[in-house]
PDB file of C-alpha atoms and ligand atoms in Angstrom:
ATOM      1  CA  MET A 454      69.776 142.857  71.841  1.00 64.00           C
ATOM      2  CA  ALA A 455      73.566 142.307  70.929  1.00 81.00           C
ATOM      3  CA  GLY A 456      74.986 140.239  73.494  1.00 91.00           C
ATOM      4  CA  THR A 457      77.364 139.588  76.618  1.00 95.00           C
ATOM      5  CA  VAL A 458      81.092 140.795  76.221  1.00 97.00           C
ATOM      6  CA  LEU A 459      83.334 140.040  79.061  1.00 98.00           C
ATOM      7  CA  LEU A 460      85.458 142.747  78.698  1.00 98.00           C
ATOM      8  CA  VAL A 461      89.023 141.444  81.457  1.00 98.00           C
ATOM      9  CA  GLU A 462      90.362 145.318  82.041  1.00 97.00           C
ATOM     10  CA  ASP A 463      92.237 146.023  85.909  1.00 97.00           C
ATOM     11  CA  GLU A 464      92.473 149.512  84.391  1.00 95.00           C
ATOM     12  CA  PRO A 465      89.009 151.666  86.337  1.00 96.00           C
ATOM     13  CA  SER A 466      88.887 154.637  83.785  1.00 94.00           C
ATOM     14  CA  VAL A 467      89.306 152.237  80.798  1.00 93.00           C
ATOM     15  CA  GLY A 468      86.727 149.777  81.928  1.00 96.00           C
ATOM     16  CA  GLU A 469      84.315 152.436  82.234  1.00 96.00           C
ATOM     17  CA  LEU A 470      84.860 154.299  79.044  1.00 93.00           C
ATOM     18  CA  ILE A 471      84.677 150.355  77.328  1.00 95.00           C
ATOM     19  CA  ARG A 472      81.235 149.665  79.289  1.00 96.00           C
ATOM     20  CA  GLY A 473      80.223 153.182  78.452  1.00 95.00           C
ATOM     21  CA  TYR A 474      81.287 152.923  74.366  1.00 93.00           C
ATOM     22  CA  LEU A 475      79.654 149.039  74.688  1.00 94.00           C
ATOM     23  CA  THR A 476      76.723 149.373  76.332  1.00 95.00           C
ATOM     24  CA  LYS A 477      75.068 152.234  73.974  1.00 93.00           C
ATOM     25  CA  ASP A 478      75.549 149.906  71.192  1.00 91.00           C
ATOM     26  CA  GLY A 479      72.746 147.136  73.274  1.00 92.00           C
ATOM     27  CA  TYR A 480      75.930 145.120  74.470  1.00 94.00           C
ATOM     28  CA  GLN A 481      75.560 144.238  77.858  1.00 95.00           C
ATOM     29  CA  VAL A 482      78.783 143.714  79.594  1.00 97.00           C
ATOM     30  CA  VAL A 483      80.113 141.503  82.569  1.00 97.00           C
ATOM     31  CA  TRP A 484      83.556 143.637  83.713  1.00 98.00           C
ATOM     32  CA  VAL A 485      86.171 141.765  86.086  1.00 98.00           C
ATOM     33  CA  ARG A 486      90.187 142.904  87.083  1.00 98.00           C
ATOM     34  CA  SER A 487      91.569 140.030  86.339  1.00 97.00           C
ATOM     35  CA  GLY A 488      91.806 136.502  84.464  1.00 97.00           C
ATOM     36  CA  GLU A 489      90.673 134.516  86.870  1.00 97.00           C
ATOM     37  CA  GLU A 490      88.511 135.645  87.267  1.00 97.00           C
ATOM     38  CA  GLY A 491      87.463 136.369  83.866  1.00 97.00           C
ATOM     39  CA  LEU A 492      88.064 132.014  83.150  1.00 96.00           C
ATOM     40  CA  VAL A 493      85.096 132.204  85.883  1.00 95.00           C
ATOM     41  CA  GLU A 494      83.083 134.884  84.283  1.00 96.00           C
ATOM     42  CA  LEU A 495      83.789 132.947  80.770  1.00 94.00           C
ATOM     43  CA  ASP A 496      81.622 129.461  82.379  1.00 90.00           C
ATOM     44  CA  ARG A 497      79.460 131.620  84.190  1.00 92.00           C
ATOM     45  CA  HIS A 498      77.325 133.225  80.675  1.00 92.00           C
ATOM     46  CA  GLN A 499      76.280 133.590  77.615  1.00 91.00           C
ATOM     47  CA  ILE A 500      79.595 135.097  76.281  1.00 94.00           C
ATOM     48  CA  ARG A 501      79.647 136.647  72.824  1.00 94.00           C
ATOM     49  CA  MET A 502      82.942 137.678  72.545  1.00 96.00           C
ATOM     50  CA  VAL A 503      85.784 138.709  75.111  1.00 97.00           C
ATOM     51  CA  VAL A 504      87.749 142.074  75.483  1.00 97.00           C
ATOM     52  CA  LEU A 505      91.074 141.054  76.228  1.00 97.00           C
ATOM     53  CA  ASP A 506      94.111 143.432  78.217  1.00 95.00           C
ATOM     54  CA  ILE A 507      97.456 141.810  77.732  1.00 92.00           C
ATOM     55  CA  GLY A 508      98.187 143.921  80.948  1.00 91.00           C
ATOM     56  CA  LEU A 509      96.964 142.593  84.006  1.00 94.00           C
ATOM     57  CA  PRO A 510      98.025 141.270  87.561  1.00 94.00           C
ATOM     58  CA  GLY A 511      98.044 137.450  87.613  1.00 94.00           C
ATOM     59  CA  MET A 512      97.842 136.074  84.407  1.00 95.00           C
ATOM     60  CA  ASP A 513      98.334 138.371  81.765  1.00 93.00           C
ATOM     61  CA  GLY A 514      96.201 138.388  78.879  1.00 94.00           C
ATOM     62  CA  PHE A 515      98.705 135.835  76.641  1.00 92.00           C
ATOM     63  CA  GLU A 516      97.879 133.114  79.104  1.00 94.00           C
ATOM     64  CA  VAL A 517      93.884 134.581  79.901  1.00 96.00           C
ATOM     65  CA  CYS A 518      93.862 134.351  76.644  1.00 95.00           C
ATOM     66  CA  ARG A 519      95.663 130.501  75.542  1.00 93.00           C
ATOM     67  CA  SER A 520      93.268 128.983  79.549  1.00 94.00           C
ATOM     68  CA  ILE A 521      90.116 130.511  76.472  1.00 95.00           C
ATOM     69  CA  ARG A 522      91.587 128.601  73.670  1.00 91.00           C
ATOM     70  CA  MET A 523      91.328 125.533  74.962  1.00 88.00           C
ATOM     71  CA  ARG A 524      87.591 125.416  75.911  1.00 86.00           C
ATOM     72  CA  SER A 525      86.040 127.807  74.082  1.00 88.00           C
ATOM     73  CA  GLN A 526      86.248 129.136  70.566  1.00 87.00           C
ATOM     74  CA  VAL A 527      84.732 132.424  71.056  1.00 93.00           C
ATOM     75  CA  PRO A 528      86.339 135.803  69.945  1.00 94.00           C
ATOM     76  CA  ILE A 529      88.254 137.622  71.136  1.00 95.00           C
ATOM     77  CA  LEU A 530      89.680 141.090  70.828  1.00 95.00           C
ATOM     78  CA  MET A 531      92.781 141.893  72.751  1.00 93.00           C
ATOM     79  CA  LEU A 532      93.843 145.651  73.788  1.00 92.00           C
ATOM     80  CA  THR A 533      96.851 146.502  73.945  1.00 87.00           C
ATOM     81  CA  ALA A 534      99.296 150.201  75.933  1.00 79.00           C
ATOM     82  CA  ARG A 535     101.391 152.120  73.146  1.00 62.00           C
ATOM     83  CA  ASP A 536     104.131 151.577  75.109  1.00 61.00           C
ATOM     84  CA  GLU A 537     103.277 147.914  75.064  1.00 65.00           C
ATOM     85  CA  GLU A 538     104.594 145.952  71.518  1.00 65.00           C
ATOM     86  CA  PHE A 539     102.339 143.640  70.458  1.00 65.00           C
ATOM     87  CA  ASP A 540     103.909 140.620  69.427  1.00 68.00           C
ATOM     88  CA  ARG A 541     101.138 139.912  66.233  1.00 68.00           C
ATOM     89  CA  VAL A 542     102.239 136.304  66.086  1.00 67.00           C
ATOM     90  CA  VAL A 543     102.625 135.685  69.924  1.00 75.00           C
ATOM     91  CA  GLY A 544      98.777 137.131  69.961  1.00 75.00           C
ATOM     92  CA  LEU A 545      97.900 134.859  66.914  1.00 72.00           C
ATOM     93  CA  GLU A 546      99.333 132.186  68.137  1.00 78.00           C
ATOM     94  CA  VAL A 547      96.924 132.061  71.474  1.00 86.00           C
ATOM     95  CA  GLY A 548      94.315 132.309  69.576  1.00 86.00           C
ATOM     96  CA  ALA A 549      93.360 136.529  69.417  1.00 90.00           C
ATOM     97  CA  ASP A 550      90.975 136.776  66.690  1.00 88.00           C
ATOM     98  CA  ASP A 551      92.262 141.008  66.859  1.00 87.00           C
ATOM     99  CA  TYR A 552      94.204 143.303  69.153  1.00 87.00           C
ATOM    100  CA  VAL A 553      93.487 147.422  68.874  1.00 88.00           C
ATOM    101  CA  THR A 554      96.197 149.931  70.416  1.00 87.00           C
ATOM    102  CA  LYS A 555      94.973 152.076  73.540  1.00 86.00           C
ATOM    103  CA  PRO A 556      93.769 154.372  72.931  1.00 87.00           C
ATOM    104  CA  PHE A 557      91.010 153.923  70.802  1.00 89.00           C
ATOM    105  CA  SER A 558      87.340 155.418  70.249  1.00 91.00           C
ATOM    106  CA  GLY A 559      85.032 153.914  71.052  1.00 89.00           C
ATOM    107  CA  ARG A 560      83.695 153.524  67.185  1.00 89.00           C
ATOM    108  CA  GLU A 561      86.619 152.215  66.148  1.00 91.00           C
ATOM    109  CA  LEU A 562      86.454 149.199  69.387  1.00 93.00           C
ATOM    110  CA  VAL A 563      82.843 148.749  68.422  1.00 92.00           C
ATOM    111  CA  ALA A 564      83.907 148.869  64.458  1.00 91.00           C
ATOM    112  CA  ARG A 565      86.108 146.638  65.661  1.00 91.00           C
ATOM    113  CA  ILE A 566      84.605 143.613  67.467  1.00 92.00           C
ATOM    114  CA  LYS A 567      81.689 144.163  64.742  1.00 89.00           C
ATOM    115  CA  ALA A 568      83.896 142.849  62.104  1.00 87.00           C
ATOM    116  CA  ILE A 569      85.555 139.987  64.280  1.00 88.00           C
ATOM    117  CA  LEU A 570      82.074 138.821  65.134  1.00 87.00           C
ATOM    118  CA  ARG A 571      81.067 138.976  61.115  1.00 83.00           C
ATOM    119  CA  ARG A 572      84.652 137.116  60.594  1.00 80.00           C
ATOM    120  CA  THR A 573      83.912 134.766  63.757  1.00 78.00           C
ATOM    121  CA  GLU A 574      79.852 133.756  62.921  1.00 76.00           C
ATOM    122  CA  GLN A 575      79.664 133.357  59.286  1.00 65.00           C
ATOM    123  CA  GLN A 576      81.556 130.557  59.528  1.00 52.00           C
ATOM    124  CA  PRO A 577      79.960 127.579  61.572  1.00 48.00           C
ATOM    125  CA  ALA A 578      82.245 125.205  60.905  1.00 45.00           C
ATOM    126  CA  LYS A 579      84.822 126.634  63.031  1.00 44.00           C
ATOM    127  CA  ARG A 580      83.218 124.850  66.146  1.00 57.00           C
ATOM    128  CA  GLU A 581      84.465 121.786  63.465  1.00 79.00           C
ATOM    129  CA  SER A 582      88.603 122.854  64.110  1.00 85.00           C
ATOM    130  CA  TYR A 583      90.571 121.136  67.102  1.00 87.00           C
ATOM    131  CA  GLU A 584      93.666 122.669  68.101  1.00 87.00           C
ATOM    132  CA  LEU A 585      96.383 120.224  69.685  1.00 89.00           C
ATOM    133  CA  GLY A 586      99.503 121.672  70.414  1.00 87.00           C
ATOM    134  CA  ASP A 587     100.393 122.123  67.290  1.00 90.00           C
ATOM    135  CA  VAL A 588      99.123 119.916  65.642  1.00 93.00           C
ATOM    136  CA  ALA A 589      95.163 121.708  63.724  1.00 93.00           C
ATOM    137  CA  LEU A 590      92.515 119.627  62.903  1.00 93.00           C
ATOM    138  CA  ASN A 591      88.920 119.510  61.146  1.00 91.00           C
ATOM    139  CA  ARG A 592      86.275 116.832  61.002  1.00 84.00           C
ATOM    140  CA  GLU A 593      84.819 118.490  58.167  1.00 82.00           C
ATOM    141  CA  THR A 594      88.230 118.371  55.791  1.00 86.00           C
ATOM    142  CA  HIS A 595      89.684 115.611  57.514  1.00 87.00           C
ATOM    143  CA  GLU A 596      92.408 117.763  57.448  1.00 93.00           C
ATOM    144  CA  VAL A 597      95.089 117.526  59.967  1.00 95.00           C
ATOM    145  CA  VAL A 598      98.003 119.916  59.541  1.00 95.00           C
ATOM    146  CA  VAL A 599     101.140 119.763  62.528  1.00 95.00           C
ATOM    147  CA  ASP A 600     103.314 122.944  61.879  1.00 89.00           C
ATOM    148  CA  GLY A 601     101.775 123.621  58.528  1.00 87.00           C
ATOM    149  CA  ARG A 602     102.508 119.918  57.330  1.00 93.00           C
ATOM    150  CA  GLU A 603      99.422 117.830  56.428  1.00 94.00           C
ATOM    151  CA  VAL A 604      99.310 114.705  57.530  1.00 95.00           C
ATOM    152  CA  ASP A 605      98.074 111.712  55.551  1.00 94.00           C
ATOM    153  CA  LEU A 606      95.718 109.771  58.114  1.00 94.00           C
ATOM    154  CA  THR A 607      93.137 106.838  58.121  1.00 91.00           C
ATOM    155  CA  ALA A 608      89.491 107.335  59.231  1.00 86.00           C
ATOM    156  CA  LYS A 609      90.462 105.595  62.796  1.00 88.00           C
ATOM    157  CA  GLU A 610      93.383 106.960  63.621  1.00 93.00           C
ATOM    158  CA  PHE A 611      91.287 110.806  62.661  1.00 93.00           C
ATOM    159  CA  GLU A 612      88.735 109.968  65.452  1.00 89.00           C
ATOM    160  CA  LEU A 613      90.937 109.136  68.102  1.00 93.00           C
ATOM    161  CA  LEU A 614      93.471 112.584  67.530  1.00 95.00           C
ATOM    162  CA  ALA A 615      89.923 114.273  67.500  1.00 92.00           C
ATOM    163  CA  TYR A 616      88.618 112.509  70.627  1.00 91.00           C
ATOM    164  CA  PHE A 617      91.762 113.770  72.228  1.00 93.00           C
ATOM    165  CA  ALA A 618      91.702 117.424  71.338  1.00 92.00           C
ATOM    166  CA  ALA A 619      88.200 117.529  72.241  1.00 87.00           C
ATOM    167  CA  ASN A 620      89.157 116.466  75.439  1.00 88.00           C
ATOM    168  CA  PRO A 621      92.655 117.649  76.158  1.00 89.00           C
ATOM    169  CA  GLY A 622      93.728 117.546  79.588  1.00 89.00           C
ATOM    170  CA  ALA A 623      91.366 114.149  80.075  1.00 90.00           C
ATOM    171  CA  VAL A 624      92.722 111.063  81.682  1.00 92.00           C
ATOM    172  CA  LEU A 625      91.166 108.769  78.830  1.00 93.00           C
ATOM    173  CA  SER A 626      90.853 104.904  79.959  1.00 91.00           C
ATOM    174  CA  ARG A 627      91.248 102.357  76.937  1.00 91.00           C
ATOM    175  CA  ASP A 628      87.668 101.449  78.011  1.00 85.00           C
ATOM    176  CA  VAL A 629      86.094 105.003  76.675  1.00 85.00           C
ATOM    177  CA  LEU A 630      88.578 105.425  73.952  1.00 89.00           C
ATOM    178  CA  LEU A 631      86.636 102.376  72.536  1.00 85.00           C
ATOM    179  CA  ASP A 632      83.926 103.165  73.303  1.00 78.00           C
ATOM    180  CA  ARG A 633      83.549 106.381  71.890  1.00 80.00           C
ATOM    181  CA  VAL A 634      85.748 106.524  69.123  1.00 83.00           C
ATOM    182  CA  TRP A 635      85.467 102.487  68.022  1.00 80.00           C
ATOM    183  CA  GLY A 636      81.468 102.175  68.828  1.00 73.00           C
ATOM    184  CA  LEU A 637      80.798  98.336  68.818  1.00 58.00           C
ATOM    185  CA  GLU A 638      83.367  96.934  66.727  1.00 58.00           C
ATOM    186  CA  TYR A 639      86.443  95.732  69.120  1.00 60.00           C
ATOM    187  CA  PRO A 640      88.969  94.664  66.268  1.00 59.00           C
ATOM    188  CA  GLY A 641      91.251  94.026  68.182  1.00 67.00           C
ATOM    189  CA  GLY A 642      90.306  94.892  72.366  1.00 75.00           C
ATOM    190  CA  THR A 643      91.922  97.276  74.108  1.00 79.00           C
ATOM    191  CA  ARG A 644      95.433  96.548  71.731  1.00 85.00           C
ATOM    192  CA  THR A 645      94.247  98.281  69.744  1.00 87.00           C
ATOM    193  CA  VAL A 646      93.461 101.312  71.425  1.00 91.00           C
ATOM    194  CA  ASP A 647      97.491 101.380  72.055  1.00 93.00           C
ATOM    195  CA  VAL A 648      97.832 100.259  68.236  1.00 92.00           C
ATOM    196  CA  HIS A 649      96.639 103.614  67.060  1.00 94.00           C
ATOM    197  CA  VAL A 650      97.301 105.750  69.621  1.00 96.00           C
ATOM    198  CA  ALA A 651     101.482 104.734  68.940  1.00 95.00           C
ATOM    199  CA  GLN A 652     100.318 105.582  64.413  1.00 95.00           C
ATOM    200  CA  LEU A 653      99.135 108.642  65.836  1.00 96.00           C
ATOM    201  CA  ARG A 654     103.061 109.993  67.665  1.00 95.00           C
ATOM    202  CA  ARG A 655     105.139 108.401  64.735  1.00 95.00           C
ATOM    203  CA  LYS A 656     102.672 110.038  61.718  1.00 96.00           C
ATOM    204  CA  LEU A 657     102.016 113.488  64.209  1.00 95.00           C
ATOM    205  CA  GLY A 658     105.525 113.330  64.417  1.00 94.00           C
ATOM    206  CA  ARG A 659     104.643 114.792  68.572  1.00 91.00           C
ATOM    207  CA  PRO A 660     105.430 111.989  70.843  1.00 90.00           C
ATOM    208  CA  GLU A 661     104.632 114.363  73.409  1.00 91.00           C
ATOM    209  CA  LEU A 662     101.419 115.176  73.015  1.00 92.00           C
ATOM    210  CA  ILE A 663      99.643 111.566  74.200  1.00 95.00           C
ATOM    211  CA  ARG A 664     100.884 111.141  77.505  1.00 95.00           C
ATOM    212  CA  THR A 665     100.231 107.167  78.598  1.00 95.00           C
ATOM    213  CA  LEU A 666      98.970 106.770  81.963  1.00 93.00           C
ATOM    214  CA  ARG A 667     100.163 103.376  83.711  1.00 90.00           C
ATOM    215  CA  GLY A 668      97.258 101.760  84.714  1.00 87.00           C
ATOM    216  CA  SER A 669      95.183 104.778  83.594  1.00 91.00           C
ATOM    217  CA  GLY A 670      95.082 105.324  80.189  1.00 94.00           C
ATOM    218  CA  TYR A 671      95.741 108.524  77.480  1.00 96.00           C
ATOM    219  CA  LYS A 672      96.285 111.574  78.554  1.00 95.00           C
ATOM    220  CA  ALA A 673      96.559 114.894  75.709  1.00 95.00           C
ATOM    221  CA  ILE A 674      98.631 117.160  76.453  1.00 90.00           C
ATOM    222  CA  ALA A 675      98.147 120.477  75.238  1.00 76.00           C
ATOM    223  CA  ARG A 676     101.265 122.662  75.564  1.00 63.00           C
TER     224      ARG A 676
HETATM  225 CA1   CA B1043      96.187 146.909  82.205  1.00 70.66          CA
END
């Protein structure tokens, strides 16, 4: 079984065509017409690959791509019309793996999908990397890069940042952070969390990334 592809395409003729190509190649296809529906279906199925049109009603493909990346590393192939200038840089920034320009042949589409799957699925370590705004971190190498600049963090600062990056948008109390990041070793009670957050803000040079919520704790802002 080749797996399930989530196809987000509002144009019936194009959608039919793509579904035909993919089905013939052994993929199961979940086809939706809008990004909003796509995000719902992504949670409901084991999706191996997303094929995402840029021009959609409601959220456009770039927004959808960004939303998917906040929760999943699933490979994403974007579709662009010939008259829309695909901005490669924007595409990469929002986390797309590749794109094809309409019109394309079925063979080209399937070949591109296979190439992306080969590239992404060969690297199981990819799940070990997180992004928070323009801060990228890799749990395996313990590297933290902000806007291309490597930042040196202590082990606890790294763990704390990784926890924020894995839970963007969630309200995290000091007690929860202490429990998840420090476990049983509570060197200075909840004050420890505040000190480490302050250090992270300073070292990353991104004070707005981790927001203080009066009375309830902290929240990492993904963008
Ligand atoms: Ca479209």
